Amino acid sequence: MLFLVRMDVNIPSDLPAAEAAEIKAVEKEYSQGLQRDGRWPHIWRVVGEYSNYSIFEVASNDELHDVLSGLPLFPYMDIQVTPLAKHPSDIN
Ligand SMILES: O=C(O)C[C@H]1C=CC(=O)O1
């Protein structure tokens, strides 16, 4: 199952810089692990925003929920999920 996911990150300004940097480093590792195993095949920065658009390929809604709620930055994110279906005009 394919999903388009938008993540908007809002780290509170009172979070100590070292703590924020550590969370971002762990987030990067977590994200790249999912990219390597094929469940997070695309991630794109939204120009000018601390946001991304990503494509996830997972087996179920529950798996996507587990993946997203496991993001180290999850407590500081607003997340929008759009399930994707094959377009009838797609030639692939
Ligand atoms: O930077 C972001 O968009 C938030 C998050 C998603 C992957 C990652 O490494 O950080």
Tab-separated table of N, CA and C and ligand atoms in Angstrom:
chain	number	residue	atom	x	y	z
A	1	MET	N	0.849	-1.187	0.000
A	1	MET	CA	0.000	0.000	0.000
A	1	MET	C	0.886	1.240	0.000
A	2	LEU	N	0.486	2.202	-0.865
A	2	LEU	CA	1.270	3.438	-0.967
A	2	LEU	C	0.549	4.585	-0.273
A	3	PHE	N	1.335	5.421	0.387
A	3	PHE	CA	0.791	6.587	1.078
A	3	PHE	C	1.658	7.802	0.790
A	4	LEU	N	0.990	8.932	0.527
A	4	LEU	CA	1.661	10.225	0.512
A	4	LEU	C	1.527	10.814	1.914
A	5	VAL	N	2.648	11.203	2.480
A	5	VAL	CA	2.647	11.726	3.852
A	5	VAL	C	3.328	13.086	3.865
A	6	ARG	N	2.664	14.040	4.485
A	6	ARG	CA	3.304	15.345	4.722
A	6	ARG	C	3.601	15.465	6.212
A	7	MET	N	4.830	15.825	6.512
A	7	MET	CA	5.232	16.036	7.913
A	7	MET	C	5.654	17.487	8.077
A	8	ASP	N	5.032	18.159	9.033
A	8	ASP	CA	5.418	19.522	9.401
A	8	ASP	C	6.029	19.454	10.795
A	9	VAL	N	7.267	19.894	10.900
A	9	VAL	CA	7.999	19.782	12.165
A	9	VAL	C	7.954	21.123	12.894
A	10	ASN	N	7.591	21.058	14.171
A	10	ASN	CA	7.557	22.256	15.022
A	10	ASN	C	8.254	21.922	16.336
A	11	ILE	N	9.556	22.151	16.373
A	11	ILE	CA	10.304	21.892	17.609
A	11	ILE	C	10.146	23.111	18.515
A	12	PRO	N	9.716	22.892	19.763
A	12	PRO	CA	9.506	24.039	20.648
A	12	PRO	C	10.803	24.820	20.859
A	13	SER	N	10.701	26.132	20.899
A	13	SER	CA	11.901	26.968	21.023
A	13	SER	C	12.584	26.782	22.376
A	14	ASP	N	11.842	26.247	23.376
A	14	ASP	CA	12.478	26.059	24.691
A	14	ASP	C	13.126	24.682	24.848
A	15	LEU	N	13.090	23.860	23.786
A	15	LEU	CA	13.809	22.576	23.854
A	15	LEU	C	15.302	22.875	23.716
A	16	PRO	N	16.117	22.397	24.670
A	16	PRO	CA	17.559	22.691	24.583
A	16	PRO	C	18.148	22.252	23.242
A	17	ALA	N	19.056	23.065	22.703
A	17	ALA	CA	19.615	22.820	21.365
A	17	ALA	C	20.274	21.445	21.268
A	18	ALA	N	20.975	21.037	22.331
A	18	ALA	CA	21.667	19.741	22.291
A	18	ALA	C	20.654	18.599	22.215
A	19	GLU	N	19.539	18.743	22.935
A	19	GLU	CA	18.498	17.715	22.909
A	19	GLU	C	17.854	17.649	21.518
A	20	ALA	N	17.586	18.823	20.939
A	20	ALA	CA	17.004	18.870	19.586
A	20	ALA	C	17.962	18.225	18.579
A	21	ALA	N	19.252	18.520	18.708
A	21	ALA	CA	20.238	17.959	17.771
A	21	ALA	C	20.299	16.442	17.903
A	22	GLU	N	20.198	15.919	19.138
A	22	GLU	CA	20.230	14.474	19.357
A	22	GLU	C	18.983	13.808	18.745
A	23	ILE	N	17.832	14.415	18.952
A	23	ILE	CA	16.597	13.855	18.378
A	23	ILE	C	16.694	13.833	16.854
A	24	LYS	N	17.224	14.904	16.259
A	24	LYS	CA	17.350	14.958	14.787
A	24	LYS	C	18.327	13.900	14.280
A	25	ALA	N	19.396	13.648	15.031
A	25	ALA	CA	20.364	12.621	14.611
A	25	ALA	C	19.731	11.234	14.657
A	26	VAL	N	18.957	10.960	15.721
A	26	VAL	CA	18.295	9.648	15.828
A	26	VAL	C	17.214	9.526	14.750
A	27	GLU	N	16.531	10.626	14.485
A	27	GLU	CA	15.507	10.658	13.424
A	27	GLU	C	16.127	10.301	12.062
A	28	LYS	N	17.312	10.871	11.801
A	28	LYS	CA	17.981	10.609	10.515
A	28	LYS	C	18.305	9.120	10.376
A	29	GLU	N	18.833	8.522	11.440
A	29	GLU	CA	19.140	7.081	11.422
A	29	GLU	C	17.868	6.263	11.171
A	30	TYR	N	16.823	6.603	11.896
A	30	TYR	CA	15.543	5.882	11.786
A	30	TYR	C	15.003	5.991	10.356
A	31	SER	N	15.037	7.229	9.830
A	31	SER	CA	14.535	7.467	8.477
A	31	SER	C	15.352	6.687	7.447
A	32	GLN	N	16.678	6.733	7.591
A	32	GLN	CA	17.506	6.078	6.577
A	32	GLN	C	17.390	4.553	6.655
A	33	GLY	N	17.113	4.020	7.850
A	33	GLY	CA	16.856	2.574	7.962
A	33	GLY	C	15.611	2.176	7.168
A	34	LEU	N	14.569	2.994	7.287
A	34	LEU	CA	13.326	2.714	6.554
A	34	LEU	C	13.514	2.920	5.051
A	35	GLN	N	14.376	3.883	4.673
A	35	GLN	CA	14.668	4.075	3.252
A	35	GLN	C	15.409	2.854	2.711
A	36	ARG	N	16.355	2.369	3.498
A	36	ARG	CA	17.140	1.209	3.047
A	36	ARG	C	16.283	-0.034	2.918
A	37	ASP	N	15.315	-0.215	3.818
A	37	ASP	CA	14.503	-1.448	3.725
A	37	ASP	C	13.325	-1.297	2.758
A	38	GLY	N	13.220	-0.125	2.112
A	38	GLY	CA	12.236	0.057	1.031
A	38	GLY	C	10.891	0.591	1.457
A	39	ARG	N	10.697	0.811	2.758
A	39	ARG	CA	9.376	1.279	3.188
A	39	ARG	C	9.195	2.793	3.058
A	40	TRP	N	10.298	3.503	2.861
A	40	TRP	CA	10.248	4.979	2.749
A	40	TRP	C	11.016	5.354	1.471
A	41	PRO	N	10.447	5.047	0.286
A	41	PRO	CA	11.217	5.188	-0.955
A	41	PRO	C	11.472	6.626	-1.394
A	42	HIS	N	10.660	7.581	-0.934
A	42	HIS	CA	10.885	8.978	-1.349
A	42	HIS	C	10.705	9.917	-0.171
A	43	ILE	N	11.599	10.905	-0.080
A	43	ILE	CA	11.443	12.006	0.872
A	43	ILE	C	11.940	13.271	0.189
A	44	TRP	N	11.104	14.299	0.227
A	44	TRP	CA	11.423	15.578	-0.414
A	44	TRP	C	11.184	16.710	0.571
A	45	ARG	N	12.103	17.630	0.657
A	45	ARG	CA	11.925	18.836	1.466
A	45	ARG	C	10.938	19.761	0.768
A	46	VAL	N	10.054	20.388	1.527
A	46	VAL	CA	9.193	21.455	1.010
A	46	VAL	C	10.009	22.738	1.077
A	47	VAL	N	10.181	23.386	-0.057
A	47	VAL	CA	11.064	24.559	-0.124
A	47	VAL	C	10.605	25.632	0.862
A	48	GLY	N	11.541	26.064	1.681
A	48	GLY	CA	11.279	27.163	2.595
A	48	GLY	C	10.542	26.781	3.865
A	49	GLU	N	10.300	25.480	4.076
A	49	GLU	CA	9.566	25.047	5.269
A	49	GLU	C	10.303	23.887	5.939
A	50	TYR	N	10.097	23.743	7.255
A	50	TYR	CA	10.641	22.562	7.942
A	50	TYR	C	9.582	21.465	7.831
A	51	SER	N	9.432	21.004	6.589
A	51	SER	CA	8.379	20.044	6.230
A	51	SER	C	8.915	19.140	5.139
A	52	ASN	N	8.316	17.978	5.050
A	52	ASN	CA	8.647	17.103	3.919
A	52	ASN	C	7.396	16.455	3.366
A	53	TYR	N	7.480	16.076	2.092
A	53	TYR	CA	6.527	15.153	1.494
A	53	TYR	C	7.261	13.845	1.290
A	54	SER	N	6.640	12.771	1.723
A	54	SER	CA	7.253	11.458	1.623
A	54	SER	C	6.268	10.456	1.042
A	55	ILE	N	6.827	9.433	0.412
A	55	ILE	CA	6.040	8.271	-0.011
A	55	ILE	C	6.452	7.098	0.875
A	56	PHE	N	5.460	6.434	1.433
A	56	PHE	CA	5.701	5.213	2.198
A	56	PHE	C	5.060	4.041	1.469
A	57	GLU	N	5.731	2.909	1.485
A	57	GLU	CA	5.170	1.679	0.933
A	57	GLU	C	5.202	0.631	2.035
A	58	VAL	N	4.041	0.348	2.585
A	58	VAL	CA	3.918	-0.571	3.715
A	58	VAL	C	2.731	-1.503	3.485
A	59	ALA	N	2.596	-2.502	4.346
A	59	ALA	CA	1.586	-3.540	4.124
A	59	ALA	C	0.193	-3.144	4.612
A	60	SER	N	0.119	-2.184	5.532
A	60	SER	CA	-1.186	-1.904	6.142
A	60	SER	C	-1.215	-0.519	6.777
A	61	ASN	N	-2.415	-0.062	7.089
A	61	ASN	CA	-2.567	1.193	7.840
A	61	ASN	C	-1.866	1.080	9.187
A	62	ASP	N	-2.016	-0.082	9.818
A	62	ASP	CA	-1.412	-0.268	11.140
A	62	ASP	C	0.114	-0.163	11.063
A	63	GLU	N	0.704	-0.738	9.988
A	63	GLU	CA	2.164	-0.644	9.859
A	63	GLU	C	2.582	0.805	9.672
A	64	LEU	N	1.833	1.552	8.843
A	64	LEU	CA	2.192	2.963	8.652
A	64	LEU	C	2.095	3.708	9.976
A	65	HIS	N	1.044	3.424	10.723
A	65	HIS	CA	0.901	4.099	12.016
A	65	HIS	C	2.087	3.788	12.929
A	66	ASP	N	2.497	2.525	12.953
A	66	ASP	CA	3.645	2.139	13.783
A	66	ASP	C	4.910	2.882	13.350
A	67	VAL	N	5.122	2.935	12.019
A	67	VAL	CA	6.324	3.606	11.492
A	67	VAL	C	6.301	5.091	11.859
A	68	LEU	N	5.145	5.737	11.631
A	68	LEU	CA	5.080	7.190	11.863
A	68	LEU	C	5.158	7.519	13.358
A	69	SER	N	4.477	6.729	14.162
A	69	SER	CA	4.488	7.046	15.596
A	69	SER	C	5.830	6.705	16.233
A	70	GLY	N	6.663	5.923	15.509
A	70	GLY	CA	8.011	5.632	15.992
A	70	GLY	C	9.041	6.691	15.619
A	71	LEU	N	8.644	7.677	14.817
A	71	LEU	CA	9.583	8.745	14.449
A	71	LEU	C	10.014	9.493	15.710
A	72	PRO	N	11.313	9.653	15.935
A	72	PRO	CA	11.751	10.397	17.114
A	72	PRO	C	11.187	11.819	17.186
A	73	LEU	N	10.923	12.411	16.016
A	73	LEU	CA	10.338	13.758	15.994
A	73	LEU	C	8.808	13.738	16.047
A	74	PHE	N	8.223	12.555	16.162
A	74	PHE	CA	6.748	12.437	16.129
A	74	PHE	C	6.052	13.393	17.107
A	75	PRO	N	6.567	13.537	18.357
A	75	PRO	CA	5.870	14.438	19.291
A	75	PRO	C	5.848	15.894	18.819
A	76	TYR	N	6.712	16.223	17.849
A	76	TYR	CA	6.822	17.619	17.397
A	76	TYR	C	6.333	17.790	15.965
A	77	MET	N	5.571	16.815	15.480
A	77	MET	CA	5.123	16.858	14.080
A	77	MET	C	3.614	16.941	13.968
A	78	ASP	N	3.170	17.664	12.933
A	78	ASP	CA	1.806	17.491	12.424
A	78	ASP	C	1.944	16.642	11.164
A	79	ILE	N	1.151	15.590	11.069
A	79	ILE	CA	1.290	14.637	9.964
A	79	ILE	C	-0.047	14.496	9.244
A	80	GLN	N	0.030	14.581	7.920
A	80	GLN	CA	-1.159	14.332	7.090
A	80	GLN	C	-0.867	13.133	6.199
A	81	VAL	N	-1.792	12.186	6.177
A	81	VAL	CA	-1.613	10.954	5.395
A	81	VAL	C	-2.676	10.886	4.304
A	82	THR	N	-2.221	10.634	3.071
A	82	THR	CA	-3.136	10.456	1.943
A	82	THR	C	-2.900	9.075	1.334
A	83	PRO	N	-3.866	8.160	1.447
A	83	PRO	CA	-3.700	6.850	0.801
A	83	PRO	C	-3.754	7.013	-0.720
A	84	LEU	N	-2.907	6.281	-1.418
A	84	LEU	CA	-2.836	6.389	-2.879
A	84	LEU	C	-3.319	5.099	-3.544
A	85	ALA	N	-4.070	5.272	-4.619
A	85	ALA	CA	-4.514	4.134	-5.436
A	85	ALA	C	-3.993	4.328	-6.854
A	86	LYS	N	-3.947	3.259	-7.598
A	86	LYS	CA	-3.454	3.335	-8.972
A	86	LYS	C	-4.396	4.202	-9.804
A	87	HIS	N	-3.802	5.095	-10.615
A	87	HIS	CA	-4.619	5.942	-11.491
A	87	HIS	C	-4.990	5.140	-12.744
A	88	PRO	N	-6.235	5.230	-13.182
A	88	PRO	CA	-6.650	4.424	-14.352
A	88	PRO	C	-5.913	4.780	-15.640
A	89	SER	N	-5.298	5.962	-15.708
A	89	SER	CA	-4.550	6.351	-16.915
A	89	SER	C	-3.060	6.021	-16.827
A	90	ASP	N	-2.637	5.461	-15.679
A	90	ASP	CA	-1.225	5.140	-15.496
A	90	ASP	C	-0.834	3.997	-16.429
A	91	ILE	N	0.224	4.209	-17.215
A	91	ILE	CA	0.631	3.157	-18.159
A	91	ILE	C	1.623	2.173	-17.550
A	92	ASN	N	2.060	2.428	-16.313
A	92	ASN	CA	3.042	1.520	-15.698
A	92	ASN	C	2.376	0.317	-15.042
B	1	LIG	O1	13.538	16.811	8.381
B	1	LIG	C1	12.360	16.394	8.315
B	1	LIG	O2	11.630	16.621	7.362
B	1	LIG	C2	11.797	15.574	9.463
B	1	LIG	C3	12.272	14.199	9.511
B	1	LIG	C4	11.977	13.290	8.416
B	1	LIG	C5	13.073	12.573	8.134
B	1	LIG	C6	14.136	13.076	8.880
B	1	LIG	O3	15.306	12.707	8.887
B	1	LIG	O4	13.700	14.130	9.623
